[in-house]
mmCIF file of C-alpha atoms in Angstrom:
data_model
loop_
_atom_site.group_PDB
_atom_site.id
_atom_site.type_symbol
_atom_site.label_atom_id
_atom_site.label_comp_id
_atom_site.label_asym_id
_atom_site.label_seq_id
_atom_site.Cartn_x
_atom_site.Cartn_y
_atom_site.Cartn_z
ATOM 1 C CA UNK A 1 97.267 82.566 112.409
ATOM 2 C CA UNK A 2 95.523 85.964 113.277
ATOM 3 C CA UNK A 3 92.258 86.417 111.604
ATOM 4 C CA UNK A 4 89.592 88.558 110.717
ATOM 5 C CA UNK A 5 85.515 87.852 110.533
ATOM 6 C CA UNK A 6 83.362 90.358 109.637
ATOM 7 C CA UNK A 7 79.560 90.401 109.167
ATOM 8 C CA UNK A 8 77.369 90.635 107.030
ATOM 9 C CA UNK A 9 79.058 89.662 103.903
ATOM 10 C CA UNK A 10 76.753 91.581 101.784
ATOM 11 C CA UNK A 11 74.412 94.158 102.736
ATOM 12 C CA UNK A 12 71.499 95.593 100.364
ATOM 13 C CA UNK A 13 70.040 98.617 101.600
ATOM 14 C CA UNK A 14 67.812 101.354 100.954
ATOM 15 C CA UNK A 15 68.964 105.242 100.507
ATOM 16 C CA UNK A 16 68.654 106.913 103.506
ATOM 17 C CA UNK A 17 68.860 103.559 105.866
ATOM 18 C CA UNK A 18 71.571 103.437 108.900
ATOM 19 C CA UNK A 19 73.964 100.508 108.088
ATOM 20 C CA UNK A 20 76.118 98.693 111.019
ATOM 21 C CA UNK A 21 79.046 96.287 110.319
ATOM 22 C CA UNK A 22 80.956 94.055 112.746
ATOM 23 C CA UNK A 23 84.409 92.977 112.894
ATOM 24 C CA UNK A 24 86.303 90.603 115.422
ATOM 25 C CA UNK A 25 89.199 89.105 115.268
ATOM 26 C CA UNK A 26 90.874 85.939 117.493
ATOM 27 C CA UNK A 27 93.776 87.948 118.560
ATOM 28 C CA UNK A 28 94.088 91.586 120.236
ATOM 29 C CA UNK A 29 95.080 94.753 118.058
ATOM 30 C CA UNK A 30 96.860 97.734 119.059
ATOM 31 C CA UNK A 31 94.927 99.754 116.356
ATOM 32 C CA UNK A 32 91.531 99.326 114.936
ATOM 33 C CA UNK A 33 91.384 100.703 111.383
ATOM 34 C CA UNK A 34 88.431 100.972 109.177
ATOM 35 C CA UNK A 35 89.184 101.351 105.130
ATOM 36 C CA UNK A 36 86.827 101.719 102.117
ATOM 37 C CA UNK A 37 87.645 100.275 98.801
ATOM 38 C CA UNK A 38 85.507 101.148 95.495
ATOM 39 C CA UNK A 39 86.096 98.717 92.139
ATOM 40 C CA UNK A 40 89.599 99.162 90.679
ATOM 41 C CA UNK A 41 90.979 101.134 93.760
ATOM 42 C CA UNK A 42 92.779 101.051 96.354
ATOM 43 C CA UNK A 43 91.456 100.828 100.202
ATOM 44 C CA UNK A 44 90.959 104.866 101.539
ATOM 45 C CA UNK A 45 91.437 104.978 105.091
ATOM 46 C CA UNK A 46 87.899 106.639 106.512
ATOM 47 C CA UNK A 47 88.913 105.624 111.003
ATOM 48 C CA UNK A 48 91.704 104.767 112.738
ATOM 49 C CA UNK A 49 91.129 103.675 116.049
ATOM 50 C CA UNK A 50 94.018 103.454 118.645
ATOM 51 C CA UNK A 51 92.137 103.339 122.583
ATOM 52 C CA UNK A 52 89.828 100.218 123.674
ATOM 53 C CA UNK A 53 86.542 101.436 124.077
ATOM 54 C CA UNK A 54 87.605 104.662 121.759
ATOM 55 C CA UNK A 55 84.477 105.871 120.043
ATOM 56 C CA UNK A 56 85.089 108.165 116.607
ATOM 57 C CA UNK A 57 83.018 109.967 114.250
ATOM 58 C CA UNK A 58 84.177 111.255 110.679
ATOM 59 C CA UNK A 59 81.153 112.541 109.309
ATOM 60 C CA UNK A 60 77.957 110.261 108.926
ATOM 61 C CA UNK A 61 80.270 107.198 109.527
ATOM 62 C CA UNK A 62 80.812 106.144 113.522
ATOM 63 C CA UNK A 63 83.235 103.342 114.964
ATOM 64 C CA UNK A 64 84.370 102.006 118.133
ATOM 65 C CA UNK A 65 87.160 100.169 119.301
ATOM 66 C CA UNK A 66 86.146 97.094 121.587
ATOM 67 C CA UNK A 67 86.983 96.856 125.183
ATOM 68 C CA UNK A 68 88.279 93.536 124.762
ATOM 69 C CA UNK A 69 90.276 94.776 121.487
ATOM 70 C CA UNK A 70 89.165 91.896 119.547
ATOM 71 C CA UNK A 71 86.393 93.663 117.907
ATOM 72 C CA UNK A 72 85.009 96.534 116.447
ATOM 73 C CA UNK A 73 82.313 98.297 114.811
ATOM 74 C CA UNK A 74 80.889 100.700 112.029
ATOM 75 C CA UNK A 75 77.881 102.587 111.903
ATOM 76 C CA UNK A 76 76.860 104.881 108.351
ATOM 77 C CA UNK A 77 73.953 106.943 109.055
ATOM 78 C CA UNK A 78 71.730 108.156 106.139
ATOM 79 C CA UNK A 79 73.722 106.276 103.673
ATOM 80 C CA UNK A 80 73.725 107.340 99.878
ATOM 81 C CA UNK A 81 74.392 105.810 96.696
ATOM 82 C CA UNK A 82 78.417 106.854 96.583
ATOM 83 C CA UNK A 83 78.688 104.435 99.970
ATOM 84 C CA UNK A 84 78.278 101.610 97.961
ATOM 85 C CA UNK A 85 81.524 99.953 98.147
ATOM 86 C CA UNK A 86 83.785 97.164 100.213
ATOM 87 C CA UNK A 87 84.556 97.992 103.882
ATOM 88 C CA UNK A 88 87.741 96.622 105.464
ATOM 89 C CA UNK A 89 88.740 96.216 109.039
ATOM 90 C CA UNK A 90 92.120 96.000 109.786
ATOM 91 C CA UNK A 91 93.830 95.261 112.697
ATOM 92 C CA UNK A 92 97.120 97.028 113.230
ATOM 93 C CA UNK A 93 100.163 96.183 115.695
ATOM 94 C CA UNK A 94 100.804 93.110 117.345
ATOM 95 C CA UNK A 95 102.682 91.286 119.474
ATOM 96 C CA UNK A 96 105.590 90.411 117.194
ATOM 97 C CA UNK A 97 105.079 93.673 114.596
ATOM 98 C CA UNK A 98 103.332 97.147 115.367
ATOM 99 C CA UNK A 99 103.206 97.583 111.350
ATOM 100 C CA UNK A 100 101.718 94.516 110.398
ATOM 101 C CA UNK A 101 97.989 95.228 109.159
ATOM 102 C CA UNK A 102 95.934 92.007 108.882
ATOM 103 C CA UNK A 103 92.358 92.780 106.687
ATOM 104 C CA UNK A 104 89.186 91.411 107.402
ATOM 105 C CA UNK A 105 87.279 89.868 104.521
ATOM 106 C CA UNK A 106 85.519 93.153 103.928
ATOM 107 C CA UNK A 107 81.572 93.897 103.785
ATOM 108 C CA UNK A 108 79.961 94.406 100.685
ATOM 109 C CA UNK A 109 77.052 97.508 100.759
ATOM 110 C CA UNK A 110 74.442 97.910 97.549
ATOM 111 C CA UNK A 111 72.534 101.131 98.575
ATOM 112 C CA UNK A 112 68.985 101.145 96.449
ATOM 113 C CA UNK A 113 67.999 104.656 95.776
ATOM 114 C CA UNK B 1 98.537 114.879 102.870
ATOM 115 C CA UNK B 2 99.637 111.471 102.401
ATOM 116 C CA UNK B 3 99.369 110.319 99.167
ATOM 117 C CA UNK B 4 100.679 107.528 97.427
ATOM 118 C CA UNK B 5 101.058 106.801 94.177
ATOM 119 C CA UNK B 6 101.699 103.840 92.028
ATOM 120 C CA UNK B 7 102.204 102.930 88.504
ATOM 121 C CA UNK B 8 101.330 101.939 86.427
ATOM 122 C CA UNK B 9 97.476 101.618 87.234
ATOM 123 C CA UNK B 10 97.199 98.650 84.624
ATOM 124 C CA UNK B 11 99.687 96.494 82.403
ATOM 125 C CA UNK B 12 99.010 93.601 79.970
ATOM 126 C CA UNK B 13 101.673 91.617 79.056
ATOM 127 C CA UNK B 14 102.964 87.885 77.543
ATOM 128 C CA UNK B 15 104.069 84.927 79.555
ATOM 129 C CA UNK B 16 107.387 84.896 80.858
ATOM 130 C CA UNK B 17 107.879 88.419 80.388
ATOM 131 C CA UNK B 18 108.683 90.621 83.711
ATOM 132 C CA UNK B 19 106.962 93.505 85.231
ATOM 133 C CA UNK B 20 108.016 96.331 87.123
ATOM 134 C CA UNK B 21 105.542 98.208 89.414
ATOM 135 C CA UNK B 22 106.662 101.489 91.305
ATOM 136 C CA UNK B 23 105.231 102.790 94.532
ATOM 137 C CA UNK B 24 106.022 106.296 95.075
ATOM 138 C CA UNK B 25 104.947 108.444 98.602
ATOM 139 C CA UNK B 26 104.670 112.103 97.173
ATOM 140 C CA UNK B 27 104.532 113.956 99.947
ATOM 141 C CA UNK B 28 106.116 112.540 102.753
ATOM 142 C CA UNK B 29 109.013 110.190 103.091
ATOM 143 C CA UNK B 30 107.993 106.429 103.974
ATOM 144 C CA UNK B 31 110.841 104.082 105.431
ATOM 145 C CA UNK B 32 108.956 101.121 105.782
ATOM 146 C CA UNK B 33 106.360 100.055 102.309
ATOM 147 C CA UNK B 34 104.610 97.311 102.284
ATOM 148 C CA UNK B 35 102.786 95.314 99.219
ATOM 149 C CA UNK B 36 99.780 93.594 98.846
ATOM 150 C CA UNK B 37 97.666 91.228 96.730
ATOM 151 C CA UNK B 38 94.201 90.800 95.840
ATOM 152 C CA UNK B 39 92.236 88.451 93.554
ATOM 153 C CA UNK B 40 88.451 89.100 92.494
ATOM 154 C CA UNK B 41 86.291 89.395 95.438
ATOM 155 C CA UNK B 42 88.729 89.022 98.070
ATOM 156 C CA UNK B 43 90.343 90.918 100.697
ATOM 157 C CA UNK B 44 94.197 92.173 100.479
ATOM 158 C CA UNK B 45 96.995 89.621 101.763
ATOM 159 C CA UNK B 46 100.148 90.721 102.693
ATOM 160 C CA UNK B 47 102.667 90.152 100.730
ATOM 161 C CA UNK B 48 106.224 91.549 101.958
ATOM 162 C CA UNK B 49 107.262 94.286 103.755
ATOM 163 C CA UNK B 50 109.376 96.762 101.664
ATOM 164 C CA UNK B 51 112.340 98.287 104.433
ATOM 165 C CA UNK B 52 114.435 101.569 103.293
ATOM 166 C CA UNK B 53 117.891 100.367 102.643
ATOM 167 C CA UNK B 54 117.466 96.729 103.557
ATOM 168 C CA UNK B 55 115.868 93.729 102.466
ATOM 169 C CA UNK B 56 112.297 93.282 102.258
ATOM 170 C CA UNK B 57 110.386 90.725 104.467
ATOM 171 C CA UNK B 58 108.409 88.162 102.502
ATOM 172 C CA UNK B 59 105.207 86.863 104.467
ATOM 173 C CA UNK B 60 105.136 82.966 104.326
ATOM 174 C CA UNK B 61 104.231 81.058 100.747
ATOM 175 C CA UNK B 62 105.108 84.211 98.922
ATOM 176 C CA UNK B 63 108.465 83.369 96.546
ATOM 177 C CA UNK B 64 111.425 86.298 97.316
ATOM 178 C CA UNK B 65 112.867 85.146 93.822
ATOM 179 C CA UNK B 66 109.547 85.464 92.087
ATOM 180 C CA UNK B 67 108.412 88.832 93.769
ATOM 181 C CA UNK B 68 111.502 91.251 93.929
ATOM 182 C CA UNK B 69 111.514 94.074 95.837
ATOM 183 C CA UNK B 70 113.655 96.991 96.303
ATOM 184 C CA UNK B 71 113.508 100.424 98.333
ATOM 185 C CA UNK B 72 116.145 102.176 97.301
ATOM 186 C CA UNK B 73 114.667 105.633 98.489
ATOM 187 C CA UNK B 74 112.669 106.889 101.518
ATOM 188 C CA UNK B 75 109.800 108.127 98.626
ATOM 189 C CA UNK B 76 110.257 104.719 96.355
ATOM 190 C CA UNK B 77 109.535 101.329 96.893
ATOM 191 C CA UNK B 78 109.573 98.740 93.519
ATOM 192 C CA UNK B 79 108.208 95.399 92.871
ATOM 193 C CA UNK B 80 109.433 93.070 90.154
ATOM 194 C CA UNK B 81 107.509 90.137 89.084
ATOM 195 C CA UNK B 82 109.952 88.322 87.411
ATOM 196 C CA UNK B 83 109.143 85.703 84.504
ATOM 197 C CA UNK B 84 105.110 86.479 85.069
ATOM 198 C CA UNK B 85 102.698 83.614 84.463
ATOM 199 C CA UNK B 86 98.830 83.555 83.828
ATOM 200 C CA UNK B 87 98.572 82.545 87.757
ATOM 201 C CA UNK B 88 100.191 86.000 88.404
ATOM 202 C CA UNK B 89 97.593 87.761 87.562
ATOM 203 C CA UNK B 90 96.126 90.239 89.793
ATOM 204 C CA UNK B 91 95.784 93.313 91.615
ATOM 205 C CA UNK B 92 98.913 94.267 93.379
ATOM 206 C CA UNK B 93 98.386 97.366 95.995
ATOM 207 C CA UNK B 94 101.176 98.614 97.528
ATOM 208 C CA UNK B 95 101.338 101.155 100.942
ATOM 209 C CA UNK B 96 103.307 103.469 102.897
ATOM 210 C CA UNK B 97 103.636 104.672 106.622
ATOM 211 C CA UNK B 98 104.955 108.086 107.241
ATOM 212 C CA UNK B 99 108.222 107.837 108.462
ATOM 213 C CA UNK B 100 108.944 108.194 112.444
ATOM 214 C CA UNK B 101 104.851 107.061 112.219
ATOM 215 C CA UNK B 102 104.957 103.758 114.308
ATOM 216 C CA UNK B 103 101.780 102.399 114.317
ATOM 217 C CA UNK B 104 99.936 104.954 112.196
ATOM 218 C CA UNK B 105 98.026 104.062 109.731
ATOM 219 C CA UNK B 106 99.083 102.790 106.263
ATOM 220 C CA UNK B 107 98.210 104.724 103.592
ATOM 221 C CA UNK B 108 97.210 102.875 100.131
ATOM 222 C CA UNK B 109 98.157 103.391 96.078
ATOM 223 C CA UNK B 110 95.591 103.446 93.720
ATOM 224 C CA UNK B 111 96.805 99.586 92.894
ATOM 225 C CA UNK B 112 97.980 97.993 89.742
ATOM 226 C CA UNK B 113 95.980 95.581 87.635
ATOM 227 C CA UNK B 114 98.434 92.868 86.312
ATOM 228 C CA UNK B 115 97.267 90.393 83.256
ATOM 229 C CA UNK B 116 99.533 87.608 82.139
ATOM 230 C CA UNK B 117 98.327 86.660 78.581
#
């Protein structure tokens, strides 16, 4: 079946650092998504990605939506402590469903102040 | 804009007992809900997709009998764990996609943290 890697697992940074995640997947998406989840919550949506090679900004956080559309990635800049959380990729829309959303394993991100 | 809402945000209850969660959209109508499951440390896993006025789609392994769904409303979406046991247990998340949306993104509840004694 479809599935999701994303790296690192864990990430323990410093406040202020840049932080940069990676996501690919063995099958193509039609949509790119990028969620955060904090203990007890549910997943808030922070990109959505729809274009290969589509390049978005919401604030300090920056993705981008492969060429190949098997992969993606997401920058934080300047992170502070509220950052600390699990990110999510999610690949949207296949071949047999455009609704289906498959999640990656997530990344885990400890920011030190 | 966009939010959904579900309750209730926690429930404890006995073996063999069932459990009702609701997944409301408050402001904007959803036809298509969909639920999801997460244990301790792990990612969500699809479980069914709720449909307005139809019957739900069940992802493979997951038991229709066990999980009930219903969507009897564009703003409501249920699920029904029926005769919940310890392995039950969990964090059920549901989420909604605005209708006439196709392929826009999903947007999540808050979640419901479910603990079979």
């Amino acid at each position: 079946g479809q599935q999701l890697n994303q790296s690192p697992q864990s990430m323990f940074i410093q406040e202020g650092e840049d932080v940069s995640m990676n996501c690919t997947s063995s099958s193509i998406f039609n949509t790119w998504l990028w969620y955060k989840q904090d203990p007890g919550e549910g997943p808030v949506l922070l990109i959505a990605l729809y274009k290969a090679g589509e390049l978005t900004s919401n604030g300090r956080l920056t993705a981008q939506f492969g060429i190949t559309r098997k992969d993606s990635f997401l920058n934080i800049s300047a992170s502070i402590p509220s950052d600390v959380g699990i990110y999510f990729c999610a690949g949207q829309g296949t071949r047999t469903s455009y609704d289906k959303v498959i999640f990656g394993p997530g990344t885990s991100l400890s920011v030190i102040p | 804009g966009a939010v959904v809402s579900q309750h209730p945000s926690w429930v404890i209850c006995k073996s063999g007992t069932s459990v009702k969660i609701e997944c409301r959209s408050l402001d904007f109508q959803a036809t298509t809900m969909f639920w999801y499951r997460q244990f301790p440390k792990q990612s969500l896993m699809l479980m069914a997709t709720s449909n307005e006025g139809s019957k739900a789609t069940y992802e493979q392994g997951v038991e229709k009998d066990k999980f009930l769904i219903n969507h009897a409303s564009l703003t409501l979406s249920t699920l029904t764990v029926t005769s919940a046991h310890p392995e039950d247990s969990s964090f059920y998340i549901c989420s909604a996609r605005i209708t006439g949306g196709a392929g826009q993104p999903q947007h999540f509840g808050d979640g419901t943290r479910l603990s079979i004694l």
